[in-house]
C-alpha positions as a printed Julia matrix, in Angstrom:
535×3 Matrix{Float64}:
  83.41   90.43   85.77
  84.91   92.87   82.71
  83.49   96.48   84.33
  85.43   98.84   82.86
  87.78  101.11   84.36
  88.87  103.45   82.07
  88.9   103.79   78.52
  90.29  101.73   75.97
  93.7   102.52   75.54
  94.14  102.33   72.06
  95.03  104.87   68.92
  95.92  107.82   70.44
  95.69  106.96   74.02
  98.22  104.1    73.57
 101.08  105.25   75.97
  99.35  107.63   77.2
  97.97  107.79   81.03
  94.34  106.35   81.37
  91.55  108.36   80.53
  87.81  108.01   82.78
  85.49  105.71   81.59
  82.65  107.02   80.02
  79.22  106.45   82.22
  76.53  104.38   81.31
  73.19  104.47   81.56
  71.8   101.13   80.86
  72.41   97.99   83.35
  76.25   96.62   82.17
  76.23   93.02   82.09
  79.56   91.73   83.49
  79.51   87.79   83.76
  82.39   87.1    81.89
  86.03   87.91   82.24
  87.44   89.86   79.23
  90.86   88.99   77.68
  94.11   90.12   79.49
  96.78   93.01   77.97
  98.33   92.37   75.24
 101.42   90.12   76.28
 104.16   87.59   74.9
 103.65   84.23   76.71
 107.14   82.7    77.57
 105.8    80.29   80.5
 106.78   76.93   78.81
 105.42   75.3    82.3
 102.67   74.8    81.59
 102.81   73.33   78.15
 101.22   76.1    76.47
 102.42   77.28   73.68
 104.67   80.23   73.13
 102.99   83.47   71.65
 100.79   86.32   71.78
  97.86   86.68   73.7
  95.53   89.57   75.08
  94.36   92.62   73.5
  95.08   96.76   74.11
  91.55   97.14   75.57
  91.99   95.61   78.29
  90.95   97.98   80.95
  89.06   96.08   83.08
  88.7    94.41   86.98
  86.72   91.93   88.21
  84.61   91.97   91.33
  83.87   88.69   93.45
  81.82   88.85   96.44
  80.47   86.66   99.19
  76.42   88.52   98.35
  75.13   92.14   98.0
  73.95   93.26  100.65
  75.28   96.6   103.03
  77.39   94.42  105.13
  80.64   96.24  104.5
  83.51   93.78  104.07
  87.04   94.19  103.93
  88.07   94.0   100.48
  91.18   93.15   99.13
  92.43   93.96   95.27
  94.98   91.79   93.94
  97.79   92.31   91.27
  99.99   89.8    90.06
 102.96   90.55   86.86
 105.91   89.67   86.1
 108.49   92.19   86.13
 105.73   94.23   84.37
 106.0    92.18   81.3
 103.5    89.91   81.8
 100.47   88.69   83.76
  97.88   85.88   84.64
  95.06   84.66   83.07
  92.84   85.53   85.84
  90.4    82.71   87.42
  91.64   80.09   85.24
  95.01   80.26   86.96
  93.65   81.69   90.01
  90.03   81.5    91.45
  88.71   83.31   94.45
  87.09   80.63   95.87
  88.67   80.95   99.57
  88.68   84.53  100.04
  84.97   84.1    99.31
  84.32   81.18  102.19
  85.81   83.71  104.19
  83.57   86.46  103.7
  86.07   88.48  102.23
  85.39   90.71   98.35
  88.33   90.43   95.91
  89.02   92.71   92.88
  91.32   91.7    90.31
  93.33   93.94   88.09
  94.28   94.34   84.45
  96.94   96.54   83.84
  99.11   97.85   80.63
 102.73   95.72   80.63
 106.22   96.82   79.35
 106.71   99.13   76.93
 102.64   99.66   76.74
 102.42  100.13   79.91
 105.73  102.03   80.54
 107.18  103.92   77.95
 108.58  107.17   78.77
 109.98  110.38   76.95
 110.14  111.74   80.6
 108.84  114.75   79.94
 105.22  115.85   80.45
 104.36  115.02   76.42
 104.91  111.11   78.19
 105.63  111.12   81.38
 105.79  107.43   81.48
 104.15  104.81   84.53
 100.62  104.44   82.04
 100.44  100.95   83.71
 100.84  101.91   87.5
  98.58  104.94   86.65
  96.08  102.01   85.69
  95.91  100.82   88.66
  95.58  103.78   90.78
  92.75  104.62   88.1
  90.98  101.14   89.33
  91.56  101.89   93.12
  89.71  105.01   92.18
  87.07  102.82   90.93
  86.91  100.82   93.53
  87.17  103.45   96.33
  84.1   104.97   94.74
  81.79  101.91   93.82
  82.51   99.01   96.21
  80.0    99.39   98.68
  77.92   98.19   96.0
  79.27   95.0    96.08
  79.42   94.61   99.52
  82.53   95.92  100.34
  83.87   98.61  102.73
  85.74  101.66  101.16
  87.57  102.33  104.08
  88.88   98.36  104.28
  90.8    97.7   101.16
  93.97   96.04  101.14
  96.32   95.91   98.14
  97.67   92.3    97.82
 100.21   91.65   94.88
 102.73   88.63   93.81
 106.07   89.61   92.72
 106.08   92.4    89.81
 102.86   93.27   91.62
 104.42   93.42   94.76
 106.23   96.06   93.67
 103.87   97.57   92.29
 101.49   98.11   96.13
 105.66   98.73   96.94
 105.84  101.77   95.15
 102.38  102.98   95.43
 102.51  103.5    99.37
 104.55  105.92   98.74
 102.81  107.85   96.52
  99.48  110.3    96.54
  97.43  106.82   95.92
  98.33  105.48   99.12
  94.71  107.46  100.58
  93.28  104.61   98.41
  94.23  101.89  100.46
  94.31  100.64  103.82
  96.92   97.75  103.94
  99.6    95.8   101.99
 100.71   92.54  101.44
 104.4    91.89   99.01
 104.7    88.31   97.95
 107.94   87.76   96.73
 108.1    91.05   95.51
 109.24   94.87   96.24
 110.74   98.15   94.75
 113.82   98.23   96.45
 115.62   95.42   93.98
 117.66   96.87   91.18
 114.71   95.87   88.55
 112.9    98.81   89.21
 113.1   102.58   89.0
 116.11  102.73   86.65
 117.18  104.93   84.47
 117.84  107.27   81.07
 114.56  105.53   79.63
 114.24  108.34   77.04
 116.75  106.55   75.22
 115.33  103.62   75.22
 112.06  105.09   73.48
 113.86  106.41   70.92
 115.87  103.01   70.28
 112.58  100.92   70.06
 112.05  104.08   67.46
 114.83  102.97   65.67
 114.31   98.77   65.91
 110.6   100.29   64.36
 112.48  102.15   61.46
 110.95  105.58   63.36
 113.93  107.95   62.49
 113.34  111.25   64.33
 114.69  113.35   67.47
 111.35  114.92   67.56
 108.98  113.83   70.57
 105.54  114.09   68.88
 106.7   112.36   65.61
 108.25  109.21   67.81
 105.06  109.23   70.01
 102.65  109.57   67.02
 104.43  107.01   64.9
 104.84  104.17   67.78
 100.57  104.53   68.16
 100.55  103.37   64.62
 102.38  100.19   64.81
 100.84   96.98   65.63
 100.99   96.17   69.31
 103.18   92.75   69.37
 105.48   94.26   66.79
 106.31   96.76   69.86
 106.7    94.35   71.84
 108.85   91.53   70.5
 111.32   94.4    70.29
 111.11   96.26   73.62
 113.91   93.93   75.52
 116.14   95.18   72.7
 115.91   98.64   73.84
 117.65   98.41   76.52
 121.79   98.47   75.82
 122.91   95.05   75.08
 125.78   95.36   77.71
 123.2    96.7    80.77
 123.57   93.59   82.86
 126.91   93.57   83.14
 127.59   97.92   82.73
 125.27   98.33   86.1
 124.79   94.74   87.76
 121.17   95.31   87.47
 117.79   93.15   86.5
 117.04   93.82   82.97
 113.31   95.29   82.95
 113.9    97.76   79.92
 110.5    99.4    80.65
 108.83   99.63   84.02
 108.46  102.03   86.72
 110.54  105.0    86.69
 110.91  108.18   88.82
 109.11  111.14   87.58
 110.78  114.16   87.21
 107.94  116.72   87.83
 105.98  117.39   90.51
 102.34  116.03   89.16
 103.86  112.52   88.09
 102.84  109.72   90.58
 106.27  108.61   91.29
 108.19  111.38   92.36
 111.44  110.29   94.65
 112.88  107.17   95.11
 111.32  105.05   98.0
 114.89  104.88   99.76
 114.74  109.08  100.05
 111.63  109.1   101.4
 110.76  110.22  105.22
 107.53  110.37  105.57
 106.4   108.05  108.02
 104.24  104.62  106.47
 100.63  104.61  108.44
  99.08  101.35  106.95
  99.79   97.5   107.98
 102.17   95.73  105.9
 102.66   92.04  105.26
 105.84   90.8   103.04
 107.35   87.76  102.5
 109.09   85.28   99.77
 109.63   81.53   99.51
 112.45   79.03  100.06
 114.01   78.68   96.8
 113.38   82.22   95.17
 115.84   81.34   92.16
 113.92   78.38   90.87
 112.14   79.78   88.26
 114.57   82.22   86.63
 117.46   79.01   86.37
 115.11   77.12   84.93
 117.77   76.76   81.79
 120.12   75.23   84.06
 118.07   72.77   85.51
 116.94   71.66   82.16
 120.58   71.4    81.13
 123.17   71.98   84.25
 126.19   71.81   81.12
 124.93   75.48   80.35
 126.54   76.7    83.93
 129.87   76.08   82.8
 129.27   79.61   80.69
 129.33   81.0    83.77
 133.34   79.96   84.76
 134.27   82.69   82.54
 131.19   85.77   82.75
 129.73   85.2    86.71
 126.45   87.27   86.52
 127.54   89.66   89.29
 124.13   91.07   90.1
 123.65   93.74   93.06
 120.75   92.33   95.52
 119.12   95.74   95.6
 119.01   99.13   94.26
 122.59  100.88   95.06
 124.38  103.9    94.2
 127.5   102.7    92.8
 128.0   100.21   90.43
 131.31   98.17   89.75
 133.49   98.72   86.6
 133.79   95.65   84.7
 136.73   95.9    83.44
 139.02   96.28   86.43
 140.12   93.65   89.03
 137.47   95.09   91.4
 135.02   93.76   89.24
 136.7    90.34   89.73
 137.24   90.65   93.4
 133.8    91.9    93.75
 132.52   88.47   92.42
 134.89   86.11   94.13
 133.73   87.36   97.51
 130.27   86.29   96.51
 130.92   82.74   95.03
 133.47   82.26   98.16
 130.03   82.83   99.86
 127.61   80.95   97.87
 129.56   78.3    95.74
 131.68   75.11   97.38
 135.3    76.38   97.35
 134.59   79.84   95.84
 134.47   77.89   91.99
 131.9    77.5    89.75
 131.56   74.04   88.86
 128.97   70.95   86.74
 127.86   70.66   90.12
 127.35   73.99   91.08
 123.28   74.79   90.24
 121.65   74.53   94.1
 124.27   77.19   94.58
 123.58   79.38   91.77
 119.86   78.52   92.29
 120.39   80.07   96.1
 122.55   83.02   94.9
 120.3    84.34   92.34
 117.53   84.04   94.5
 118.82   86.04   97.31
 120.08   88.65   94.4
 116.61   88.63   92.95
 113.92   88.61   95.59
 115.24   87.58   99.27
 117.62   89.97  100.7
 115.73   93.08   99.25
 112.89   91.94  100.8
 114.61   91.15  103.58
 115.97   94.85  103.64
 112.82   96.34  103.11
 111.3    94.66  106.23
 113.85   96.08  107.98
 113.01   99.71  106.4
 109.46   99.09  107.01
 109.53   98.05  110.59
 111.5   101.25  111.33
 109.35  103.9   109.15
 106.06  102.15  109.8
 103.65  103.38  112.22
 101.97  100.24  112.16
 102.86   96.72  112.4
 104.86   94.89  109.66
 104.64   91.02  109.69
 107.62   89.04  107.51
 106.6    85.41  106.92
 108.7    83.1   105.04
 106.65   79.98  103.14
 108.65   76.86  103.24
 105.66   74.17  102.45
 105.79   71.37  100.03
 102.86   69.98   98.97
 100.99   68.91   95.88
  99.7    72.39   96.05
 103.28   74.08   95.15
 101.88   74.41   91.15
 104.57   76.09   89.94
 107.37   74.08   91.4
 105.71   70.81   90.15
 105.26   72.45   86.84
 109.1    73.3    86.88
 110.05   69.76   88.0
 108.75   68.48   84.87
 111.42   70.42   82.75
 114.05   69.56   85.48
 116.68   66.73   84.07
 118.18   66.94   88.08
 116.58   66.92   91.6
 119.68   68.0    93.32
 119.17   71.55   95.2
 115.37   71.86   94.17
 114.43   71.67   97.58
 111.92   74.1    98.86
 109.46   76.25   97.62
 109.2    78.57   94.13
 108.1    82.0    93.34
 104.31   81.79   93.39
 104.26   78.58   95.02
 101.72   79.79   97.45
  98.68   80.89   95.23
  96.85   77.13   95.13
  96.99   77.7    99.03
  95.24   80.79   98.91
  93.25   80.77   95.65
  92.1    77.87   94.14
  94.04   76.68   91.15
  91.56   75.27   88.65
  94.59   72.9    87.13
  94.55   71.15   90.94
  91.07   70.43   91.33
  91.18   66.81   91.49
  93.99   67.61   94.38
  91.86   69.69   96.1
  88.9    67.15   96.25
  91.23   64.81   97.78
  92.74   66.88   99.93
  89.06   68.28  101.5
  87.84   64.11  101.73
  90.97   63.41  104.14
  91.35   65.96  105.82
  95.0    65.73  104.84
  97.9    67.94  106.4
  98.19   70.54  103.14
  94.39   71.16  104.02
  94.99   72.36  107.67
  97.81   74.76  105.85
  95.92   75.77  103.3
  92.99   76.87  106.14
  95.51   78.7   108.47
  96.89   80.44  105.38
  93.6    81.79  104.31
  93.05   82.74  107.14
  96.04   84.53  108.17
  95.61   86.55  104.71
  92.25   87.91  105.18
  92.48   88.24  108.69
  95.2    90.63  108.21
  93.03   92.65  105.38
  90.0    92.62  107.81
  91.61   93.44  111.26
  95.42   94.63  110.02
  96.26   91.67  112.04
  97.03   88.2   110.84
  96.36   86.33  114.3
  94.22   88.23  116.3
  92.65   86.68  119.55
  90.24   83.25  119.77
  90.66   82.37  116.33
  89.89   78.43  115.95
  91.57   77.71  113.23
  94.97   79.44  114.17
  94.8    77.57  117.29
  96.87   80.06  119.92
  99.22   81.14  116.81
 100.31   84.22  117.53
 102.63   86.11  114.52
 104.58   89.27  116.38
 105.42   92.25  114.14
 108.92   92.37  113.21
 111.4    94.76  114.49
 114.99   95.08  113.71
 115.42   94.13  117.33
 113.85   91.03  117.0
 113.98   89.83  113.71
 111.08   87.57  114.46
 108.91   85.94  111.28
 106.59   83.64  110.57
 107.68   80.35  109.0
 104.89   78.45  106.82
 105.85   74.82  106.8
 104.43   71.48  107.66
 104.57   73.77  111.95
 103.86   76.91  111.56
 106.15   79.14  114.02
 107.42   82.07  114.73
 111.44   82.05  114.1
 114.18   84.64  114.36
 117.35   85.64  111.62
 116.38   84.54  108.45
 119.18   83.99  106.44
 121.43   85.46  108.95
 124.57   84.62  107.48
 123.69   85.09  103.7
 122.15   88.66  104.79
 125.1    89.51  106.82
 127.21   89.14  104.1
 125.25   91.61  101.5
 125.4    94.47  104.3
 128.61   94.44  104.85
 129.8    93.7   101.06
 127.62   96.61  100.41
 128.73   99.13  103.14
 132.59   98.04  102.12
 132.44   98.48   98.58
 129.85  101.92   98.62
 132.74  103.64  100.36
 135.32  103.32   97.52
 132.63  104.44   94.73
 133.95  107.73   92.88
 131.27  109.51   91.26
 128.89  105.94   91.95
 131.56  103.81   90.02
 134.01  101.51   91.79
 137.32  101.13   89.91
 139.94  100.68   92.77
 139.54   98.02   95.65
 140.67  100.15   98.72
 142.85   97.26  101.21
 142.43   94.38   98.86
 142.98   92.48  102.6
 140.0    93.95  104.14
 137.88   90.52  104.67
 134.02   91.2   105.26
């Protein structure tokens, strides 16, 4: 645990892409886990406190494996963020445990987060994407040292959970994607409006100006951001962004994060909707139930706080478009009654109106887009793409027990939140004494928790999540999806293979999206065209 990566980046690497590690000649002792990038904790969930944590040399991955020895197993490298602002604190939210009784080698991954990570003058004096460039750095790593471990070079599979899902996203379709051989998304890809956006140069030079840094000059705003303490940076990045984004472009406010390169060195050079180049590894993507949980937490804590909402309805586009409405016509209006008459009981927002706004935001969040990019996939892909959808309740769902304890209602907190399915595929040290329980009895959340294992690491060792005699699967078989088919996997108490997720919910964001893209003028939409047209 703690083998460095790269170099520090700190003084006047800060920003900057990572730099080789040196070599060493002595024997590195790596037992113990070094501290993650630097970071603002905001999880209240948990009952930790709210603050900083982490350092800026955090560089580093962590190896488990089953023994060393030349056996040559498939490895698989995990990344986990949240919208690239922050992370996880490694095996004590997450152990390895099962991927190990499987025979399987994990590598975790620390990587730079928000404006650390991201900050761009896009240009080549700061190109921006430090923190994906991190992670490519540790593939490299890992391509080149593995077999030392026990691992096989030519077997990796890039695993992430949402922000980290985008993350292996955007990275298959760039130069990195030699590094690996398959991908899973968990609640995650690049196709939602979060990611890729745009004109981040200003943004630099606002956090410039929240940092008293008054200068059009490039080197001097570079230069004078590497000398000011990390968490002052980053209690102030949000604030770069304009203060009417949300509402200007209908997009996820990430105000630094991936972006498209404008040269033809940088790693992310076109957007992953222009691309044609044909996909050649194994994909596996998938989300849970009740994707908008966790980000209307607020409202579950205090449902009075929706009736805000009456008067400014968060019209948020489920994925990344190229028009945006004007929001201060009618069309703006109209835009957002057809989506409560969709999603809310009578087309109003009421007191009683959270399990719809919980469902809404989590189909404009996570759900349709990666819904849509299965689709994509499956079409581009020259190998299979498998779409689960995990629907389990257990004791094991940490995060949506955690959340329940803030909740002052039950009332449409049915199914499963983001990240809900870690504790069935690593073990969650906070769960133990379930776990113990769980492994005496034999109970049902056991039997999942085997078949989910395995359906994981059989797809990184065989690109296949069910492949033939396997005990524990018992005759499951998981087709690939097609557009034709629109077969997935559903992960509840039966596991089976179902058809349509979401149909009518997903039906209605094509066609409110091929509607309204038509009457965009220069990628703005100021006019409705037949205010009669229904969808």
């Amino acid at each position: 645990m703690g083998i460095p990566y790269a170099q520090p980046p700190v003084g006047d690497l800060r920003f900057m892409a990572p730099q080789p590690v040196d070599p060493w000649d002595d024997t590195l002792t790596a037992t113990k886990e070094k501290r993650a990038c630097i970071q603002f904790n905001n999880d209240v969930k948990k009952g930790q406190s709210l603050g900083w944590y982490g350092v800026e040399d955090c560089l580093y991955l962590d190896v488990f494996t089953p023994a060393i020895d030349e056996k040559g197993r498939a490895v698989i490298m995990f990344i986990y963020n949240d919208h690239f602002l922050n992370s996880y604190n490694k095996t004590k939210d997450y152990a390895p445990d099962f991927f190990i009784e499987e025979d399987v080698v994990i590598v975790t991954i620390s990587h730079r987060l928000s404006a650390l990570g991201f900050l761009s003058l896009e240009n080549e004096i700061l190109p921006g994407n430090s923190g994906l460039k991190d992670i490519v750095e540790g593939l490299e790593w890992v391509r080149d040292n593995i077999e030392q471990f026990g691992g096989d070079s030519n077997r990796i599979t890039l695993m992430g959970l949402q922000g980290g899902a985008a993350a292996v996203d955007l990275l298959i379709h760039t130069k990195a994607k030699d590094l690996f051989n398959g991908a899973i998304l968990q609640s995650g890809t690049s196709w939602t409006s979060a990611y890729l956006q745009e004109k981040v140069r200003d943004r630099a030079f606002r956090l410039g100006e929240m940092m008293n840094i008054t200068t059009s000059n490039d080197i001097k705003l570079l230069t004078d951001l590497q000398g000011i303490a990390a968490p002052d940076i980053l209690s102030r990045d949000l604030h770069a962004s304009p203060s009417d984004y949300f509402k200007e472009t209908q997009k996820s406010v990430v105000a630094f994060g991936p972006i498209v390169e404008d040269h033809p060195n940088g790693l992310i050079t076109e957007y992953p909707e222009h691309s044609t180049e044909k996909i050649d590894i194994p994909i596996m993507i998938g989300a849970n139930s009740r994707e908008g949980l966790e980000s209307m937490l607020q409202y579950l804590i205090e449902p009075r706080y929706i009736s805000f909402l009456k008067k400014d309805f968060p019209l948020l586009l489920p994925r990344r478009l190229k028009f945006q409405f004007n929001p201060l016509t009618d069309v703006y209006d109209e835009a957002a009654q057809e989506i409560r008459d969709l999603y809310f009981k009578d087309g109003k927002v009421t007191l009683k109106s959270v399990p719809d706004l919980i469902t809404y935001i989590g189909d404009a969040t996570t759900n349709y887009a990666v819904d849509y990019t299965a689709r994509v996939y499956s079409e581009r892909s020259l190998k299979p793409v498998y779409y689960y959808h995990f629907d389990y309740i257990s004791k094991l769902n940490e995060n949506k027990h955690n959340l329940m304890k803030h909740s002052s209602m039950e009332d449409g907190t049915w199914g499963t939140a983001t990240g809900d399915e870690m504790c069935y595929l690593f073990r969650c040290p906070s769960l133990e004494k379930e776990y113990l329980k769980i492994e005496e009895t034999e109970a049902e959340e056991k039997i999942i928790q085997k078949k989910m294992i395995k359906l994981w690491t059989n797809f990184a060792k065989y690109g296949n999540p069910t492949p033939d005699n396997d005990e524990v699967l018992a005759g499951l078989k998981w087709p690939s999806y097609t557009v034709e088919s629109k077969e997935y996997l559903l992960i509840d108490s039966q596991m089976e293979v179902k058809k349509d997720l979401y149909k009518k919910r997903f039906n209605f964001w094509d066609q409110f999206i091929d509607k309204w893209e038509k009457l965009a003028v220069d990628g703005v939409i100021s006019e409705s065209g037949n205010k009669k047209d229904e969808l």
